[in-house]
Amino acid sequence: MSGNFLALAQPGVQQLSPYVPGKPVDELARELDLDPASIVKLASNENPLGASPKALEAIRDELAELTRYPDGNGFALKSLLAERCGVELSQVTLGNGSNDILELVARAYLAPGLNAVFSEHAFAVYPIATQAVGADAHVVPAKDWGHDLPAMLAAIDANTRVVFIANPNNPTGTWFDAQALDDFLQDVPEHVLVVLDEAYIEYAEGSDLPDGLDFLAAYPNLLVSRTFSKAYGLASLRVGYGLSTAVVADVLNRVRQPFNVNSFALAAACAALGDDAYLDESRRLNEAGMQQLEAGFRELGLSWIASKGNFICVDLGRDAAPVFQGLLREGVIVRPVANYGMPNHLRVTIGLPAENSRFLEALSKVLARG
Ligand SMILES: *Cc1c(COP(=O)(O)O)cnc(C)c1O
């Protein structure tokens, strides 16, 4: 007798939907018989600048060591991060993308009967990480598309072990300021680990977004997660990190895959940290592109959600799915966010100026068709 291996999966997994990534360029090229080079992809919050030359060089240098396991302790990268972030090496956890950090937290601190609190319209990985370990997801309604921190506080109960908050949030781009974060952290019970997901923090420099690191010393139940996938332009390599107390880092280290970050990712991340010019250019490009898109939306009479990330959600005022399809036929890939409870929005990653123009022209054309 054969088992029903869907019904046999633990209940949290049965209720999950797989993560839906941005449509790959090659896939659209195959489907529509288009030249991949003619396709613009603004769907995965990737850095349009291309990788840092220093990172590329570091990867080439690393090729000779292909047969060797990576440094499972990531000493070089952890040292650089500790120095840069003003923490001890023992407070740094490296991850196969910051996604890995989120999963390590879930594996270490969540289980059936326990729960994680996060917001409506928050990053899709929070429910996946939570339900994958059989824990309950307590989803708190958003306020003006952003995190309602007081409501999230109220949703915490005796079985809550983790709160996931993203600043800025993906896909909405919304953010909270230092006062709001401090008020929140002050009131979160000590038994709850707050995961402050700062995947886009490098883009928010000079704004009223708080730097999570400023709160680490005061709040031992805080973990700040960051990534090299966005402003550092290394999404393909999968490398991110968590900063926490040494105790939390030790716990995460116990459930970590022994070699969770590969040698190329380690080497490239070290090099990227030393390329300030690249980071500056990423920020500049993002700021200019954000203005370009906002101006374009204004011209088209569309509203949007103000964003501090490298992406922006435009409100089409109607079902966005046909517009998404129309854009695909124009060779422009953006991200539908109906699965985030936002059926009228499309999320657009800030691209190069020419890519942004291509998108705006295509959008204008698609909308004119009605
Ligand atoms: C992109 C993103 C991440 C992580 O990406 P990794 O590539 O796994 O580092 C984490 N959180 C949010 C909110 C993101 O948008």
PDB file of C-alpha atoms in Angstrom, residues 25-225:
ATOM      1  CA  VAL A  25      15.147  35.915 -18.196  1.00  0.00           C
ATOM      2  CA  ASP A  26      15.937  32.679 -20.040  1.00  0.00           C
ATOM      3  CA  GLU A  27      12.509  31.256 -19.233  1.00  0.00           C
ATOM      4  CA  LEU A  28      10.703  34.249 -20.734  1.00  0.00           C
ATOM      5  CA  ALA A  29      13.075  34.192 -23.715  1.00  0.00           C
ATOM      6  CA  ARG A  30      12.138  30.538 -24.362  1.00  0.00           C
ATOM      7  CA  GLU A  31       8.419  31.132 -23.920  1.00  0.00           C
ATOM      8  CA  LEU A  32       8.183  34.146 -26.227  1.00  0.00           C
ATOM      9  CA  ASP A  33      11.097  33.298 -28.495  1.00  0.00           C
ATOM     10  CA  LEU A  34      12.824  36.547 -27.561  1.00  0.00           C
ATOM     11  CA  ASP A  35      16.508  37.428 -27.483  1.00  0.00           C
ATOM     12  CA  PRO A  36      17.493  37.204 -23.776  1.00  0.00           C
ATOM     13  CA  ALA A  37      19.575  40.352 -24.254  1.00  0.00           C
ATOM     14  CA  SER A  38      16.412  42.288 -25.135  1.00  0.00           C
ATOM     15  CA  ILE A  39      14.677  41.361 -21.894  1.00  0.00           C
ATOM     16  CA  VAL A  40      14.683  43.644 -18.873  1.00  0.00           C
ATOM     17  CA  LYS A  41      14.322  41.920 -15.495  1.00  0.00           C
ATOM     18  CA  LEU A  42      13.290  44.148 -12.613  1.00  0.00           C
ATOM     19  CA  ALA A  43      11.791  41.375 -10.544  1.00  0.00           C
ATOM     20  CA  SER A  44      14.165  40.160  -7.841  1.00  0.00           C
ATOM     21  CA  ASN A  45      15.685  43.265  -6.261  1.00  0.00           C
ATOM     22  CA  GLU A  46      19.016  42.418  -7.835  1.00  0.00           C
ATOM     23  CA  ASN A  47      21.728  45.033  -8.152  1.00  0.00           C
ATOM     24  CA  PRO A  48      21.655  46.310 -11.759  1.00  0.00           C
ATOM     25  CA  LEU A  49      25.263  47.467 -11.570  1.00  0.00           C
ATOM     26  CA  GLY A  50      26.844  44.048 -12.105  1.00  0.00           C
ATOM     27  CA  ALA A  51      29.250  42.624  -9.549  1.00  0.00           C
ATOM     28  CA  SER A  52      32.131  44.547  -8.023  1.00  0.00           C
ATOM     29  CA  PRO A  53      35.352  43.960 -10.021  1.00  0.00           C
ATOM     30  CA  LYS A  54      37.058  43.253  -6.703  1.00  0.00           C
ATOM     31  CA  ALA A  55      34.578  40.475  -5.978  1.00  0.00           C
ATOM     32  CA  LEU A  56      35.111  38.978  -9.422  1.00  0.00           C
ATOM     33  CA  GLU A  57      38.864  38.996  -8.928  1.00  0.00           C
ATOM     34  CA  ALA A  58      38.518  37.323  -5.537  1.00  0.00           C
ATOM     35  CA  ILE A  59      36.446  34.565  -7.123  1.00  0.00           C
ATOM     36  CA  ARG A  60      39.024  33.979  -9.847  1.00  0.00           C
ATOM     37  CA  ASP A  61      41.737  33.706  -7.220  1.00  0.00           C
ATOM     38  CA  GLU A  62      39.647  31.192  -5.318  1.00  0.00           C
ATOM     39  CA  LEU A  63      39.168  28.850  -8.292  1.00  0.00           C
ATOM     40  CA  ALA A  64      42.459  27.055  -7.648  1.00  0.00           C
ATOM     41  CA  GLU A  65      41.009  25.794  -4.350  1.00  0.00           C
ATOM     42  CA  LEU A  66      37.870  24.306  -5.882  1.00  0.00           C
ATOM     43  CA  THR A  67      38.530  20.825  -4.512  1.00  0.00           C
ATOM     44  CA  ARG A  68      38.822  22.035  -0.926  1.00  0.00           C
ATOM     45  CA  TYR A  69      36.018  22.509   1.561  1.00  0.00           C
ATOM     46  CA  PRO A  70      35.426  26.143   2.445  1.00  0.00           C
ATOM     47  CA  ASP A  71      36.484  27.489   5.838  1.00  0.00           C
ATOM     48  CA  GLY A  72      33.520  26.250   7.847  1.00  0.00           C
ATOM     49  CA  ASN A  73      34.109  28.957  10.411  1.00  0.00           C
ATOM     50  CA  GLY A  74      34.342  31.732   7.832  1.00  0.00           C
ATOM     51  CA  PHE A  75      37.101  33.316   9.853  1.00  0.00           C
ATOM     52  CA  ALA A  76      38.225  35.969   7.364  1.00  0.00           C
ATOM     53  CA  LEU A  77      34.735  37.243   6.593  1.00  0.00           C
ATOM     54  CA  LYS A  78      33.597  37.113  10.202  1.00  0.00           C
ATOM     55  CA  SER A  79      36.654  39.088  11.253  1.00  0.00           C
ATOM     56  CA  LEU A  80      35.981  41.806   8.691  1.00  0.00           C
ATOM     57  CA  LEU A  81      32.309  41.980   9.645  1.00  0.00           C
ATOM     58  CA  ALA A  82      33.064  42.075  13.358  1.00  0.00           C
ATOM     59  CA  GLU A  83      35.470  44.946  12.857  1.00  0.00           C
ATOM     60  CA  ARG A  84      33.130  46.854  10.582  1.00  0.00           C
ATOM     61  CA  CYS A  85      30.065  46.322  12.781  1.00  0.00           C
ATOM     62  CA  GLY A  86      31.846  46.921  16.071  1.00  0.00           C
ATOM     63  CA  VAL A  87      31.029  43.496  17.550  1.00  0.00           C
ATOM     64  CA  GLU A  88      33.021  40.456  18.652  1.00  0.00           C
ATOM     65  CA  LEU A  89      33.703  37.697  16.167  1.00  0.00           C
ATOM     66  CA  SER A  90      31.659  35.373  18.384  1.00  0.00           C
ATOM     67  CA  GLN A  91      28.571  37.486  17.664  1.00  0.00           C
ATOM     68  CA  VAL A  92      28.638  36.873  13.914  1.00  0.00           C
ATOM     69  CA  THR A  93      26.780  34.033  12.172  1.00  0.00           C
ATOM     70  CA  LEU A  94      27.307  33.493   8.459  1.00  0.00           C
ATOM     71  CA  GLY A  95      24.525  32.169   6.280  1.00  0.00           C
ATOM     72  CA  ASN A  96      23.934  30.781   2.805  1.00  0.00           C
ATOM     73  CA  GLY A  97      22.141  34.026   2.067  1.00  0.00           C
ATOM     74  CA  SER A  98      20.453  35.781   4.965  1.00  0.00           C
ATOM     75  CA  ASN A  99      17.607  33.418   4.154  1.00  0.00           C
ATOM     76  CA  ASP A 100      19.734  30.758   5.858  1.00  0.00           C
ATOM     77  CA  ILE A 101      19.987  32.918   8.993  1.00  0.00           C
ATOM     78  CA  LEU A 102      16.186  33.143   9.146  1.00  0.00           C
ATOM     79  CA  GLU A 103      15.946  29.368   8.843  1.00  0.00           C
ATOM     80  CA  LEU A 104      18.613  28.765  11.480  1.00  0.00           C
ATOM     81  CA  VAL A 105      16.616  30.919  13.873  1.00  0.00           C
ATOM     82  CA  ALA A 106      13.446  28.982  13.111  1.00  0.00           C
ATOM     83  CA  ARG A 107      15.176  25.612  13.520  1.00  0.00           C
ATOM     84  CA  ALA A 108      16.798  26.603  16.786  1.00  0.00           C
ATOM     85  CA  TYR A 109      13.926  28.429  18.457  1.00  0.00           C
ATOM     86  CA  LEU A 110      10.623  27.279  16.940  1.00  0.00           C
ATOM     87  CA  ALA A 111       8.779  23.967  17.170  1.00  0.00           C
ATOM     88  CA  PRO A 112       5.186  22.663  17.199  1.00  0.00           C
ATOM     89  CA  GLY A 113       3.228  24.490  19.903  1.00  0.00           C
ATOM     90  CA  LEU A 114       5.418  27.603  19.584  1.00  0.00           C
ATOM     91  CA  ASN A 115       4.835  30.534  17.269  1.00  0.00           C
ATOM     92  CA  ALA A 116       6.461  33.359  15.337  1.00  0.00           C
ATOM     93  CA  VAL A 117       4.881  36.782  14.922  1.00  0.00           C
ATOM     94  CA  PHE A 118       5.258  38.752  11.702  1.00  0.00           C
ATOM     95  CA  SER A 119       3.323  41.243   9.634  1.00  0.00           C
ATOM     96  CA  GLU A 120       0.911  40.922   6.768  1.00  0.00           C
ATOM     97  CA  HIS A 121       2.715  41.774   3.461  1.00  0.00           C
ATOM     98  CA  ALA A 122       6.038  40.720   5.015  1.00  0.00           C
ATOM     99  CA  PHE A 123       8.797  38.691   3.365  1.00  0.00           C
ATOM    100  CA  ALA A 124       7.578  35.288   2.100  1.00  0.00           C
ATOM    101  CA  VAL A 125      10.395  33.414   3.798  1.00  0.00           C
ATOM    102  CA  TYR A 126       9.020  34.101   7.313  1.00  0.00           C
ATOM    103  CA  PRO A 127       6.004  31.796   6.928  1.00  0.00           C
ATOM    104  CA  ILE A 128       8.131  29.200   5.126  1.00  0.00           C
ATOM    105  CA  ALA A 129      10.785  29.106   7.858  1.00  0.00           C
ATOM    106  CA  THR A 130       8.132  29.062  10.582  1.00  0.00           C
ATOM    107  CA  GLN A 131       5.789  26.418   9.209  1.00  0.00           C
ATOM    108  CA  ALA A 132       8.644  24.209   7.974  1.00  0.00           C
ATOM    109  CA  VAL A 133       9.466  23.446  11.606  1.00  0.00           C
ATOM    110  CA  GLY A 134       5.833  22.922  12.553  1.00  0.00           C
ATOM    111  CA  ALA A 135       5.430  26.202  14.434  1.00  0.00           C
ATOM    112  CA  ASP A 136       2.456  28.552  14.103  1.00  0.00           C
ATOM    113  CA  ALA A 137       2.580  31.799  12.160  1.00  0.00           C
ATOM    114  CA  HIS A 138       0.831  34.719  13.849  1.00  0.00           C
ATOM    115  CA  VAL A 139       0.298  37.197  11.069  1.00  0.00           C
ATOM    116  CA  VAL A 140      -0.541  40.715  12.228  1.00  0.00           C
ATOM    117  CA  PRO A 141      -2.541  43.031   9.913  1.00  0.00           C
ATOM    118  CA  ALA A 142      -0.397  45.776   8.375  1.00  0.00           C
ATOM    119  CA  LYS A 143      -0.985  49.482   8.875  1.00  0.00           C
ATOM    120  CA  ASP A 144      -0.621  51.686   5.786  1.00  0.00           C
ATOM    121  CA  TRP A 145       1.158  48.697   4.188  1.00  0.00           C
ATOM    122  CA  GLY A 146       3.838  48.777   6.917  1.00  0.00           C
ATOM    123  CA  HIS A 147       4.474  46.896  10.150  1.00  0.00           C
ATOM    124  CA  ASP A 148       2.063  47.830  12.955  1.00  0.00           C
ATOM    125  CA  LEU A 149       4.617  47.379  15.730  1.00  0.00           C
ATOM    126  CA  PRO A 150       2.230  47.980  18.673  1.00  0.00           C
ATOM    127  CA  ALA A 151      -0.191  45.415  17.212  1.00  0.00           C
ATOM    128  CA  MET A 152       2.688  42.981  16.731  1.00  0.00           C
ATOM    129  CA  LEU A 153       3.627  43.486  20.348  1.00  0.00           C
ATOM    130  CA  ALA A 154       0.060  42.707  21.369  1.00  0.00           C
ATOM    131  CA  ALA A 155       0.168  39.507  19.286  1.00  0.00           C
ATOM    132  CA  ILE A 156       3.063  38.092  21.303  1.00  0.00           C
ATOM    133  CA  ASP A 157       2.007  35.387  23.756  1.00  0.00           C
ATOM    134  CA  ALA A 158       3.671  32.913  26.100  1.00  0.00           C
ATOM    135  CA  ASN A 159       4.402  30.559  23.187  1.00  0.00           C
ATOM    136  CA  THR A 160       5.988  33.195  20.951  1.00  0.00           C
ATOM    137  CA  ARG A 161       9.724  32.675  20.511  1.00  0.00           C
ATOM    138  CA  VAL A 162      10.489  34.785  17.449  1.00  0.00           C
ATOM    139  CA  VAL A 163       9.294  38.041  15.893  1.00  0.00           C
ATOM    140  CA  PHE A 164      10.377  38.766  12.329  1.00  0.00           C
ATOM    141  CA  ILE A 165      10.458  42.444  11.374  1.00  0.00           C
ATOM    142  CA  ALA A 166      11.963  43.838   8.181  1.00  0.00           C
ATOM    143  CA  ASN A 167      13.212  47.407   7.888  1.00  0.00           C
ATOM    144  CA  PRO A 168      12.622  48.390   5.187  1.00  0.00           C
ATOM    145  CA  ASN A 169      10.109  45.679   4.421  1.00  0.00           C
ATOM    146  CA  ASN A 170       9.988  43.696   1.213  1.00  0.00           C
ATOM    147  CA  PRO A 171       7.772  43.868  -0.871  1.00  0.00           C
ATOM    148  CA  THR A 172       6.219  47.085   0.452  1.00  0.00           C
ATOM    149  CA  GLY A 173       9.394  49.170   0.998  1.00  0.00           C
ATOM    150  CA  THR A 174       7.844  50.598   4.177  1.00  0.00           C
ATOM    151  CA  TRP A 175       9.970  51.416   7.214  1.00  0.00           C
ATOM    152  CA  PHE A 176       9.913  52.503  10.850  1.00  0.00           C
ATOM    153  CA  ASP A 177      12.174  54.964  12.657  1.00  0.00           C
ATOM    154  CA  ALA A 178      14.539  54.536  15.598  1.00  0.00           C
ATOM    155  CA  GLN A 179      11.991  55.654  18.182  1.00  0.00           C
ATOM    156  CA  ALA A 180       9.429  53.128  16.985  1.00  0.00           C
ATOM    157  CA  LEU A 181      12.052  50.373  17.049  1.00  0.00           C
ATOM    158  CA  ASP A 182      13.245  51.314  20.510  1.00  0.00           C
ATOM    159  CA  ASP A 183       9.695  51.482  21.885  1.00  0.00           C
ATOM    160  CA  PHE A 184       9.065  48.051  20.407  1.00  0.00           C
ATOM    161  CA  LEU A 185      12.257  46.454  21.701  1.00  0.00           C
ATOM    162  CA  GLN A 186      11.660  47.848  25.171  1.00  0.00           C
ATOM    163  CA  ASP A 187       8.318  46.120  25.421  1.00  0.00           C
ATOM    164  CA  VAL A 188       9.093  42.789  23.756  1.00  0.00           C
ATOM    165  CA  PRO A 189       9.236  40.097  26.456  1.00  0.00           C
ATOM    166  CA  GLU A 190      12.732  38.792  27.146  1.00  0.00           C
ATOM    167  CA  HIS A 191      11.880  35.272  25.986  1.00  0.00           C
ATOM    168  CA  VAL A 192      11.220  36.466  22.434  1.00  0.00           C
ATOM    169  CA  LEU A 193      14.033  36.752  19.887  1.00  0.00           C
ATOM    170  CA  VAL A 194      13.489  39.757  17.610  1.00  0.00           C
ATOM    171  CA  VAL A 195      14.897  39.172  14.123  1.00  0.00           C
ATOM    172  CA  LEU A 196      15.450  42.569  12.537  1.00  0.00           C
ATOM    173  CA  ASP A 197      15.852  41.827   8.830  1.00  0.00           C
ATOM    174  CA  GLU A 198      17.956  44.593   7.292  1.00  0.00           C
ATOM    175  CA  ALA A 199      18.418  43.162   3.794  1.00  0.00           C
ATOM    176  CA  TYR A 200      18.211  46.647   2.267  1.00  0.00           C
ATOM    177  CA  ILE A 201      19.757  48.746   5.015  1.00  0.00           C
ATOM    178  CA  GLU A 202      22.713  49.860   2.895  1.00  0.00           C
ATOM    179  CA  TYR A 203      20.302  51.730   0.615  1.00  0.00           C
ATOM    180  CA  ALA A 204      18.809  53.649   3.535  1.00  0.00           C
ATOM    181  CA  GLU A 205      21.994  55.359   4.694  1.00  0.00           C
ATOM    182  CA  GLY A 206      21.408  58.973   5.631  1.00  0.00           C
ATOM    183  CA  SER A 207      17.658  58.480   6.093  1.00  0.00           C
ATOM    184  CA  ASP A 208      15.604  58.167   9.264  1.00  0.00           C
ATOM    185  CA  LEU A 209      15.951  54.387   9.233  1.00  0.00           C
ATOM    186  CA  PRO A 210      17.644  53.151  12.398  1.00  0.00           C
ATOM    187  CA  ASP A 211      20.828  51.104  12.226  1.00  0.00           C
ATOM    188  CA  GLY A 212      19.957  47.865  13.999  1.00  0.00           C
ATOM    189  CA  LEU A 213      23.525  47.545  15.278  1.00  0.00           C
ATOM    190  CA  ASP A 214      22.940  50.543  17.548  1.00  0.00           C
ATOM    191  CA  PHE A 215      20.456  48.436  19.523  1.00  0.00           C
ATOM    192  CA  LEU A 216      22.424  45.196  19.897  1.00  0.00           C
ATOM    193  CA  ALA A 217      24.164  46.136  23.134  1.00  0.00           C
ATOM    194  CA  ALA A 218      20.965  47.175  24.878  1.00  0.00           C
ATOM    195  CA  TYR A 219      18.805  44.259  23.742  1.00  0.00           C
ATOM    196  CA  PRO A 220      20.240  40.728  24.118  1.00  0.00           C
ATOM    197  CA  ASN A 221      17.112  39.339  22.453  1.00  0.00           C
ATOM    198  CA  LEU A 222      17.878  41.144  19.179  1.00  0.00           C
ATOM    199  CA  LEU A 223      19.350  39.544  16.063  1.00  0.00           C
ATOM    200  CA  VAL A 224      20.113  41.740  13.055  1.00  0.00           C
ATOM    201  CA  SER A 225      20.281  39.944   9.704  1.00  0.00           C
TER     202      SER A 225
END
